[in-house]
PDB file of C-alpha atoms in Angstrom:
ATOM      1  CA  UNK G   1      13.738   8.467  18.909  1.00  0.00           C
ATOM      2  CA  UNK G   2      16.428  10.470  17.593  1.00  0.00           C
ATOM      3  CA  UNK G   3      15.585  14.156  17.833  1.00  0.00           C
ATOM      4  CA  UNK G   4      17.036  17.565  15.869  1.00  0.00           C
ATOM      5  CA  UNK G   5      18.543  15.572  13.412  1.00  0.00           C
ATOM      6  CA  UNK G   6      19.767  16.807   9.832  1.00  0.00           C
ATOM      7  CA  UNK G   7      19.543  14.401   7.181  1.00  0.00           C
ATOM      8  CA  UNK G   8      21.160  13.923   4.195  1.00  0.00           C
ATOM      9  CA  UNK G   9      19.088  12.255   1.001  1.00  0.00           C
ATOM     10  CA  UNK G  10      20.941  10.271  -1.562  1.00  0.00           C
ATOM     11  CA  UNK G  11      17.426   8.434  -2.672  1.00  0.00           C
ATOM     12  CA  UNK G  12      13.736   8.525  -2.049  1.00  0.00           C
ATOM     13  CA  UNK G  13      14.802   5.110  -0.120  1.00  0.00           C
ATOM     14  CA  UNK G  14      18.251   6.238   0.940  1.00  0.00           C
ATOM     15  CA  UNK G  15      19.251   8.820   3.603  1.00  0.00           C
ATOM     16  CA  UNK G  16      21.919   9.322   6.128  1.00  0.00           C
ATOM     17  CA  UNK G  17      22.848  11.710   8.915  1.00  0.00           C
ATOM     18  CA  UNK G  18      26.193  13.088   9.787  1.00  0.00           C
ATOM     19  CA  UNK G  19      25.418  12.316  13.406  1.00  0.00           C
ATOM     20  CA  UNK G  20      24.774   8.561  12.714  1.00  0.00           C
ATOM     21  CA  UNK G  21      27.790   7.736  10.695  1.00  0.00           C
ATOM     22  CA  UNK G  22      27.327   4.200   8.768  1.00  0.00           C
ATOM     23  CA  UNK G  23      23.575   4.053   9.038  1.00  0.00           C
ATOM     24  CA  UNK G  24      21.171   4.650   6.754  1.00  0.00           C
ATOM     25  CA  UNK G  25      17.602   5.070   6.923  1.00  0.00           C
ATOM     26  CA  UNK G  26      14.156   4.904   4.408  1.00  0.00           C
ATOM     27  CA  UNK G  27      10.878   5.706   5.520  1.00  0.00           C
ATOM     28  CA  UNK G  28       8.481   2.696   6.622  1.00  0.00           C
ATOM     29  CA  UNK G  29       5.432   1.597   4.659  1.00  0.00           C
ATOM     30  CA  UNK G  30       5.678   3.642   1.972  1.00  0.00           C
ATOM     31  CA  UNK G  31       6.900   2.884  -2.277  1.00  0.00           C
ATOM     32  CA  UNK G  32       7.804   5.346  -4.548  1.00  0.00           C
ATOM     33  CA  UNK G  33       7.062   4.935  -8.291  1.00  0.00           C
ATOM     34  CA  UNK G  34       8.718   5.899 -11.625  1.00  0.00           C
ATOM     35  CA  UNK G  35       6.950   9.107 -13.127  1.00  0.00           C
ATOM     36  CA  UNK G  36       7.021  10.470  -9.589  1.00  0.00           C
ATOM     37  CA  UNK G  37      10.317   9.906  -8.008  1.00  0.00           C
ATOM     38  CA  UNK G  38      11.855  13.113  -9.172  1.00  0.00           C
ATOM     39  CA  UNK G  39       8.804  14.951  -7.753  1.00  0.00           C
ATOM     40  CA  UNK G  40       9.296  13.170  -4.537  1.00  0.00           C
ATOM     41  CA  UNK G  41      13.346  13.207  -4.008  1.00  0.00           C
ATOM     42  CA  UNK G  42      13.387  17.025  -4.568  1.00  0.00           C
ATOM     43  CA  UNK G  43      10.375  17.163  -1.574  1.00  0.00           C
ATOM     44  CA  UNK G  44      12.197  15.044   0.630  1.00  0.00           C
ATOM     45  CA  UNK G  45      15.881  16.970   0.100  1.00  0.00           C
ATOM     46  CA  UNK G  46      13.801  20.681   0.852  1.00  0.00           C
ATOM     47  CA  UNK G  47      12.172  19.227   3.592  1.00  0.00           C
ATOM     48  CA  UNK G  48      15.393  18.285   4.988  1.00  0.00           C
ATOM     49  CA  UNK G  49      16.608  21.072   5.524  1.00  0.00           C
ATOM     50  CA  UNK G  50      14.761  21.480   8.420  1.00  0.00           C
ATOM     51  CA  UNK G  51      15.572  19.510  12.083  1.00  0.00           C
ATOM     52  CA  UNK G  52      13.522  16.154  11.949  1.00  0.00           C
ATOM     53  CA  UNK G  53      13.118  13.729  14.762  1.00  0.00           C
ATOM     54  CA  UNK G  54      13.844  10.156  13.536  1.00  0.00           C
ATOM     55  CA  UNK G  55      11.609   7.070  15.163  1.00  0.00           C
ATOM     56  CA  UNK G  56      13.206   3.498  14.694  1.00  0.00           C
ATOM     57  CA  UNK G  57      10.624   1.530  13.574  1.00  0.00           C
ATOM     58  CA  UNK G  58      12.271  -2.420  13.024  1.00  0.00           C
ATOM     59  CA  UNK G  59      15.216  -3.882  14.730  1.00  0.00           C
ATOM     60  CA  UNK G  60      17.089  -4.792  12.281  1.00  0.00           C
ATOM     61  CA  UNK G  61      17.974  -3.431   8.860  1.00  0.00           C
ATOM     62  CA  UNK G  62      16.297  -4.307   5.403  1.00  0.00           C
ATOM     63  CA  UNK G  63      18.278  -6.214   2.688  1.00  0.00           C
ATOM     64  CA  UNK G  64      19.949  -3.220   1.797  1.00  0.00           C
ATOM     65  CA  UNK G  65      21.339  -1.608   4.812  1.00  0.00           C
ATOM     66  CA  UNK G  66      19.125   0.752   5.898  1.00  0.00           C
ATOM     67  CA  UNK G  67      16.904   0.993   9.127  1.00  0.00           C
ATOM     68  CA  UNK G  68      12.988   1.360   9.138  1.00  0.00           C
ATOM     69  CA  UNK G  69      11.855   5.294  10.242  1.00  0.00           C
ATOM     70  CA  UNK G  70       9.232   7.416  10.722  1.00  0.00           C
ATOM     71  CA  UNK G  71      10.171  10.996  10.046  1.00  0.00           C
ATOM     72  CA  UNK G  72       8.717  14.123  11.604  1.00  0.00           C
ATOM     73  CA  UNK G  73       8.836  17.839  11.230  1.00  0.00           C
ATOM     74  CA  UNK G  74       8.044  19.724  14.758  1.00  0.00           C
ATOM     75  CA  UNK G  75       6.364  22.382  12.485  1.00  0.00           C
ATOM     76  CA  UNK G  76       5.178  20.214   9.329  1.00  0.00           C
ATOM     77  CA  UNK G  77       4.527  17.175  10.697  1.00  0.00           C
ATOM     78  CA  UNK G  78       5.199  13.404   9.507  1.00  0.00           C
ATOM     79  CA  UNK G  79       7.154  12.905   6.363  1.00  0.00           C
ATOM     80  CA  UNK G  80       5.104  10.051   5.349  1.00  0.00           C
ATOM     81  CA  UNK G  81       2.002  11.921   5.918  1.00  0.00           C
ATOM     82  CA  UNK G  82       2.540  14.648   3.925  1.00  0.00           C
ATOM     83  CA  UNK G  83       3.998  13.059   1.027  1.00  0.00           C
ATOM     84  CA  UNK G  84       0.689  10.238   1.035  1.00  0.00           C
ATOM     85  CA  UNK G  85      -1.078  13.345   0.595  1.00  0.00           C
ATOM     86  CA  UNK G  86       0.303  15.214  -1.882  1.00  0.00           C
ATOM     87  CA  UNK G  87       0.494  11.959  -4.413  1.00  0.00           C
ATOM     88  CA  UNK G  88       3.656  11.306  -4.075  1.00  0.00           C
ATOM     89  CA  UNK G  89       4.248   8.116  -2.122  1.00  0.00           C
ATOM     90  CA  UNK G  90       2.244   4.727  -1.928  1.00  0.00           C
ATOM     91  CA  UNK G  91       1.314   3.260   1.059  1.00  0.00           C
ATOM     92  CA  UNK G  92       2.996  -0.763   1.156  1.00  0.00           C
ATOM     93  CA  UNK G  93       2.189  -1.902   5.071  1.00  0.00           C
ATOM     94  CA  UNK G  94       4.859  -3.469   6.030  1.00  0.00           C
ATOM     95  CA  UNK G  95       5.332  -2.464  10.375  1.00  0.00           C
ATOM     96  CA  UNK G  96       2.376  -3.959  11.143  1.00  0.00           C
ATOM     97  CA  UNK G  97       1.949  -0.599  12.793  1.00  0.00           C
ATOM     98  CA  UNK G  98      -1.512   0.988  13.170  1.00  0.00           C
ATOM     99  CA  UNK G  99      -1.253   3.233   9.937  1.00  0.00           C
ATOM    100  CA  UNK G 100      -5.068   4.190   9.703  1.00  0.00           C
ATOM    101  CA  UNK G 101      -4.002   7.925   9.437  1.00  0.00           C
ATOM    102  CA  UNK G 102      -1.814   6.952   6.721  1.00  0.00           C
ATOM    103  CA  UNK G 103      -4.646   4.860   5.277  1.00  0.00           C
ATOM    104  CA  UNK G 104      -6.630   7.695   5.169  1.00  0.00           C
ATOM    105  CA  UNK G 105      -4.416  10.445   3.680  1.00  0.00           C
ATOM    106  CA  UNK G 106      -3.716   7.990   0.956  1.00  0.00           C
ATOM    107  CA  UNK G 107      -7.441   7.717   0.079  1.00  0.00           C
ATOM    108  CA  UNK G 108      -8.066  11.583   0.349  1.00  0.00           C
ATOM    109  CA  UNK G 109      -5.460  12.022  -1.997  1.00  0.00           C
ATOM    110  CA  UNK G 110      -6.683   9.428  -4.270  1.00  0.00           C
ATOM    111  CA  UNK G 111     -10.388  11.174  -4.020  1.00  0.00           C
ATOM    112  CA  UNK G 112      -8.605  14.528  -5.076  1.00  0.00           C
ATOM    113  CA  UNK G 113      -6.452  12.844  -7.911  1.00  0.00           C
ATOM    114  CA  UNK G 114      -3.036  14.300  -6.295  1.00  0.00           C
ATOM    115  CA  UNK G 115      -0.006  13.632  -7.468  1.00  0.00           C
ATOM    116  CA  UNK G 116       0.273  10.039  -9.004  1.00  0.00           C
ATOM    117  CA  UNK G 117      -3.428   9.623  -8.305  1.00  0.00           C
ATOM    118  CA  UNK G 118      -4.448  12.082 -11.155  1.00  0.00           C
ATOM    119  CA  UNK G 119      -3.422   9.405 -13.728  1.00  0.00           C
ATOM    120  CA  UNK G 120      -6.711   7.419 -15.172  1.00  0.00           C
ATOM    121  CA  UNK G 121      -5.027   6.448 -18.149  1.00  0.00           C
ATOM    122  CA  UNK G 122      -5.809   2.938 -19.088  1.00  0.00           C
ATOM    123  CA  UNK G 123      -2.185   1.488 -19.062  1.00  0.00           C
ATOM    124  CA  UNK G 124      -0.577   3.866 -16.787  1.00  0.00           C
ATOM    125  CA  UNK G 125      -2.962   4.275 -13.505  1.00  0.00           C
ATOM    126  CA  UNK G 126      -1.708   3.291  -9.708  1.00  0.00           C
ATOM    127  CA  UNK G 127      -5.432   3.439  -8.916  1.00  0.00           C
ATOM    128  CA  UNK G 128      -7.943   1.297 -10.906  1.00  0.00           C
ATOM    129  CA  UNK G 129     -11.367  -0.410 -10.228  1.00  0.00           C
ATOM    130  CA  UNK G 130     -12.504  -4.017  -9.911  1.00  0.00           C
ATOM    131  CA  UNK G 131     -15.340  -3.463 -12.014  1.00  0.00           C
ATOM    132  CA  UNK G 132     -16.107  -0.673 -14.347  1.00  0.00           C
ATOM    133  CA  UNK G 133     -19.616   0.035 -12.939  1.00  0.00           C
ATOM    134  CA  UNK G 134     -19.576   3.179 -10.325  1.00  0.00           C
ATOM    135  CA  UNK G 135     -16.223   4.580 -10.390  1.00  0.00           C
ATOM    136  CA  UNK G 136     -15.804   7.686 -11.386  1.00  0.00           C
ATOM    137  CA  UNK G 137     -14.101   6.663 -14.788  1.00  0.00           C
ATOM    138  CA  UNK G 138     -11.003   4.912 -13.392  1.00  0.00           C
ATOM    139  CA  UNK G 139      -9.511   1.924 -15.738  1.00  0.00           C
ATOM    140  CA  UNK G 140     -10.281  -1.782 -14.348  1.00  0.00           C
ATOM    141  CA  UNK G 141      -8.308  -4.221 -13.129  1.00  0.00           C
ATOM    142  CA  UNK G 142      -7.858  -5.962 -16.516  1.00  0.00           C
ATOM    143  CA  UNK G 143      -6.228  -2.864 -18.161  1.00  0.00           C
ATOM    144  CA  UNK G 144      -3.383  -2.902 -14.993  1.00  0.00           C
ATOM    145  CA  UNK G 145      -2.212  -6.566 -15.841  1.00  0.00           C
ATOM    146  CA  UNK G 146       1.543  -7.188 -15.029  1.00  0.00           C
ATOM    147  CA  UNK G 147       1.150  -3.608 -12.673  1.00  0.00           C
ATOM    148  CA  UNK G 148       1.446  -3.108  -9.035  1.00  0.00           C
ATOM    149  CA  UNK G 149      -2.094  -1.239  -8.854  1.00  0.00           C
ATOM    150  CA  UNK G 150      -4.106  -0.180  -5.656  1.00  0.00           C
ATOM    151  CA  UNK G 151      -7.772  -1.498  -6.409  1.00  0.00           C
ATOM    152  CA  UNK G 152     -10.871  -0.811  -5.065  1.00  0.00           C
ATOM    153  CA  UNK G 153     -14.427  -2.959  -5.728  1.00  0.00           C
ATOM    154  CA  UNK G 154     -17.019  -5.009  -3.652  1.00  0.00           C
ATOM    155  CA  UNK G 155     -16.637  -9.119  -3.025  1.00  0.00           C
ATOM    156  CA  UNK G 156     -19.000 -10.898  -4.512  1.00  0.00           C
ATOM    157  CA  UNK G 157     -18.788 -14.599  -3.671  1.00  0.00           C
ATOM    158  CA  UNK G 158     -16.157 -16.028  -1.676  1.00  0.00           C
ATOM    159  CA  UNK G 159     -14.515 -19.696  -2.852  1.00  0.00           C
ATOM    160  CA  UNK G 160     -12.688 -22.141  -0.495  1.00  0.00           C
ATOM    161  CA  UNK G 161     -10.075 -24.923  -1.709  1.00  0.00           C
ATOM    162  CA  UNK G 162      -7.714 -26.554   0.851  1.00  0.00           C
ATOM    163  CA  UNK G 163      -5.152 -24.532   0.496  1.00  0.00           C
ATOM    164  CA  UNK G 164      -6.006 -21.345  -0.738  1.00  0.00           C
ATOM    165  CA  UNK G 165      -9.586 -19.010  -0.728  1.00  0.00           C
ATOM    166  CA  UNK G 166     -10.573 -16.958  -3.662  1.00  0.00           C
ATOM    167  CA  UNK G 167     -12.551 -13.219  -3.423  1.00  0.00           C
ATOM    168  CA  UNK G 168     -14.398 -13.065  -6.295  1.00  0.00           C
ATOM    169  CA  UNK G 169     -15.436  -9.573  -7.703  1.00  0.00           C
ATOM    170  CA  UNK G 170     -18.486 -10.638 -10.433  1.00  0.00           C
ATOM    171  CA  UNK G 171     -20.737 -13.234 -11.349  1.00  0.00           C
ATOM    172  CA  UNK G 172     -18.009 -15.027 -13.484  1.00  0.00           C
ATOM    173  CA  UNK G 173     -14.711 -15.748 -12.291  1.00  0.00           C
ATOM    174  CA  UNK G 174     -12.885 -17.122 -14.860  1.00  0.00           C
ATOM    175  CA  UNK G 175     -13.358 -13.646 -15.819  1.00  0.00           C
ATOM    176  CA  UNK G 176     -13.581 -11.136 -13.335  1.00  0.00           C
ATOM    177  CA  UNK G 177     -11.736  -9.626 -10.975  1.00  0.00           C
ATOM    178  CA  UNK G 178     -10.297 -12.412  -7.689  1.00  0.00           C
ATOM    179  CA  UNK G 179      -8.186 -12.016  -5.464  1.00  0.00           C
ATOM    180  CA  UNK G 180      -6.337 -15.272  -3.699  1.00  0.00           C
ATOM    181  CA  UNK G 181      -5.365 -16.048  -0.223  1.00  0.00           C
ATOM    182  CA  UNK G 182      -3.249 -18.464   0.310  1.00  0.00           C
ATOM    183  CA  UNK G 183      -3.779 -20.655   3.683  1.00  0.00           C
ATOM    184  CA  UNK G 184      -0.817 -18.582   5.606  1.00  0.00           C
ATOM    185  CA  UNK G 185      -2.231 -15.435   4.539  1.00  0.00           C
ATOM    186  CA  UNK G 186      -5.779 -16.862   5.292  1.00  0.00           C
ATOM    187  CA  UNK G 187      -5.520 -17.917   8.437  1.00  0.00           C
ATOM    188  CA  UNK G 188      -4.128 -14.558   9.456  1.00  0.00           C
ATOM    189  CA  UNK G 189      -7.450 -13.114   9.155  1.00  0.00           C
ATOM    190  CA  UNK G 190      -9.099 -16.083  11.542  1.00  0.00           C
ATOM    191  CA  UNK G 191      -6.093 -16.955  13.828  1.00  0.00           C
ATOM    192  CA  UNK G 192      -8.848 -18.805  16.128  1.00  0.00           C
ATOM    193  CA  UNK G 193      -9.282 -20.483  13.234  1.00  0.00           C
ATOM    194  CA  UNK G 194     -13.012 -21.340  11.437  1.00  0.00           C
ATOM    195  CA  UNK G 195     -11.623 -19.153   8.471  1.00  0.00           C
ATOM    196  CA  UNK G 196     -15.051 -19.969   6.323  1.00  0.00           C
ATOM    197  CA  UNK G 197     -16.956 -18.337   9.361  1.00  0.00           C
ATOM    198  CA  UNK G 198     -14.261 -15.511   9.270  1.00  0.00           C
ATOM    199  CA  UNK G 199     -14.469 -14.657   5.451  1.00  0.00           C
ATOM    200  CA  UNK G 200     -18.217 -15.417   5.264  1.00  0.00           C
ATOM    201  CA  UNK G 201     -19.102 -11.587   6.357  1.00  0.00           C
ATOM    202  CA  UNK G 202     -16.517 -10.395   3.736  1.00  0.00           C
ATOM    203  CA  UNK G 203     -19.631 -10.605   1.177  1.00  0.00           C
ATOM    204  CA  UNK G 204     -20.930  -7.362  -0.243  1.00  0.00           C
ATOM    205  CA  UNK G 205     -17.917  -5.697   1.531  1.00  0.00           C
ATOM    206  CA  UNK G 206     -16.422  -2.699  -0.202  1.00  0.00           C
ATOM    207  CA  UNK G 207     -12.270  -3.684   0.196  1.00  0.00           C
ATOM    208  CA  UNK G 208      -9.176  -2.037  -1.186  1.00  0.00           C
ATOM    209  CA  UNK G 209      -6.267  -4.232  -2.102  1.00  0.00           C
ATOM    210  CA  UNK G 210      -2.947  -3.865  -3.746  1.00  0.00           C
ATOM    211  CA  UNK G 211      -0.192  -5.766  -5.642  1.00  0.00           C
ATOM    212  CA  UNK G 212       0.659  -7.346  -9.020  1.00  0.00           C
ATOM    213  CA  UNK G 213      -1.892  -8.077 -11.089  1.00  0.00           C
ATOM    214  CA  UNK G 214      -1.677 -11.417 -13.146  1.00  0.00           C
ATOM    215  CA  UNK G 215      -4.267 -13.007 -16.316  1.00  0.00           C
ATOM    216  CA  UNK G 216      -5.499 -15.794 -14.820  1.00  0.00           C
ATOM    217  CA  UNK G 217      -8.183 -16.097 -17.078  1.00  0.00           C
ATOM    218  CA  UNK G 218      -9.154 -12.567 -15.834  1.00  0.00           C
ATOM    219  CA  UNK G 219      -7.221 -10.431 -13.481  1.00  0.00           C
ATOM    220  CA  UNK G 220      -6.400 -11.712 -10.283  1.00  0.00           C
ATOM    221  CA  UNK G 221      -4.441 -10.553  -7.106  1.00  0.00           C
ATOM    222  CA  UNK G 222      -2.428 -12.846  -5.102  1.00  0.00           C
ATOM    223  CA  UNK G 223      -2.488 -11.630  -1.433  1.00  0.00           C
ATOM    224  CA  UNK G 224       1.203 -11.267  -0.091  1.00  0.00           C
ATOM    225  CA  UNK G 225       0.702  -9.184   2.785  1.00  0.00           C
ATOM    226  CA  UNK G 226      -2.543  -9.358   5.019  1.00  0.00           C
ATOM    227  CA  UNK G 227      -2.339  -5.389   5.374  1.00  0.00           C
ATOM    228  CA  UNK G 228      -2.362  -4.863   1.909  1.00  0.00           C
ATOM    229  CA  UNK G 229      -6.182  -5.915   2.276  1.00  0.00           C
ATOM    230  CA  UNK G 230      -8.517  -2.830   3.775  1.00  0.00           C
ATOM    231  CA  UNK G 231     -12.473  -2.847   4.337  1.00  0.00           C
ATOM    232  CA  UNK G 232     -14.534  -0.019   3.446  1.00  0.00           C
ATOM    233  CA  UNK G 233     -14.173   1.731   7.062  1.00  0.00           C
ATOM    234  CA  UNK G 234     -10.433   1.853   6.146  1.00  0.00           C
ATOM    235  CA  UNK G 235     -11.449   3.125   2.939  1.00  0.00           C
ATOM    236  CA  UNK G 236     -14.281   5.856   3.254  1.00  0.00           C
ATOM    237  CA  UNK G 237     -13.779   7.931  -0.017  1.00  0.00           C
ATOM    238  CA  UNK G 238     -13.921   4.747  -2.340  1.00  0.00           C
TER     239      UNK G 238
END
């Protein structure tokens, strides 16, 4: 951990400190999106101007350069916290960290339409439902196609192939909502293997999920990241 350190930001996903000449740093597990950035950059270059301490969280630096960090403010707190909170980040696991307090800041903030959150518009909403039914008037799934979206709904059937599972959201999945796992991403959730036995209790679960939506005959999620999946107790505020 580096401690009382200034930093300088030159992004949302770019800073530096004069003390660490040549390295650079972004903050782990989170995205920021277009409509928001500006919002976000100007937080992130006031809260700066305060001492942080600086926690390395990856051994190596991303494709671009810059080191993995956790950023916190002695009197504020976390950087990532606060800015889940006040809409203006979204949470991408990547660490494999245990991030269930940023999982739930996220949701809160999606319950009290901060920030990017308070868009429901049908072709502009982060946050959008598997099915229409129950949810507060957010957009569906099929009105986010070719969008990154965060998505909430309930699994409905469950379908296994050799190489790849599907989560079906409704009664007819050519249509509805389904998300697919292939077997690497699969077999994460059952590493003792017996993945039908695994998945079976995922029935009538309430999940979250998040990524690109495609038309596949309806929309439909492929699963890149096993901790882009959450379960209902991850999710309370759904």
């Amino acid at each position: 951990v580096l401690h009382d350190v200034h930093l300088k930001i030159d992004a949302v996903d770019a800073f530096w400190s004069s003390q660490h000449p040549g390295k650079s740093f972004r903050l782990a597990d989170l995205a920021f999106v277009p409509g928001y950035e500006d919002a976000a950059l100007a937080w992130l270059r006031k809260a700066s101007a305060r001492e942080v301490s600086v926690a390395i969280l990856a051994d190596q630096p991303d494709f671009l350069g810059r080191t993995v960090v956790d950023v916190k403010d002695r009197a504020a707190g976390d950087w990532r916290s606060l800015l889940l909170d006040a809409g203006l980040a979204m949470l991408v696991p990547q660490t494999g960290q245990d991030i269930s307090n940023l999982i739930g800041m996220e949701d809160a903030a999606i319950k009290n339409r901060s920030g990017m959150w308070s868009d429901r518009g049908a072709r502009t909403a982060y946050y959008v439902a598997a099915h229409p039914v129950g949810n507060a008037g957010a957009p569906t799934a099929g009105d986010a196609i070719g969008r990154f979206a965060v998505i909430d709904g309930t699994i409905k059937s469950i379908e296994h192939q050799e190489w790849r599972s599907y989560l079906n959201f409704g009664s007819n999945w050519r249509e509805d909502f389904t998300i697919a796992l292939g077997a690497t991403i699969r077999d994460a959730f059952a590493p003792d293997g017996g993945f039908e036995s695994a998945l079976k209790d995922w029935i009538d679960q309430k999940v979250r999920v998040r990524g690109v939506i495609e038309n596949r005959g309806g929309p439909y999620v492929t699963l890149v990241n096993p901790f882009w999946l959450c379960f209902a107790a991850q999710t309370p505020a759904q």
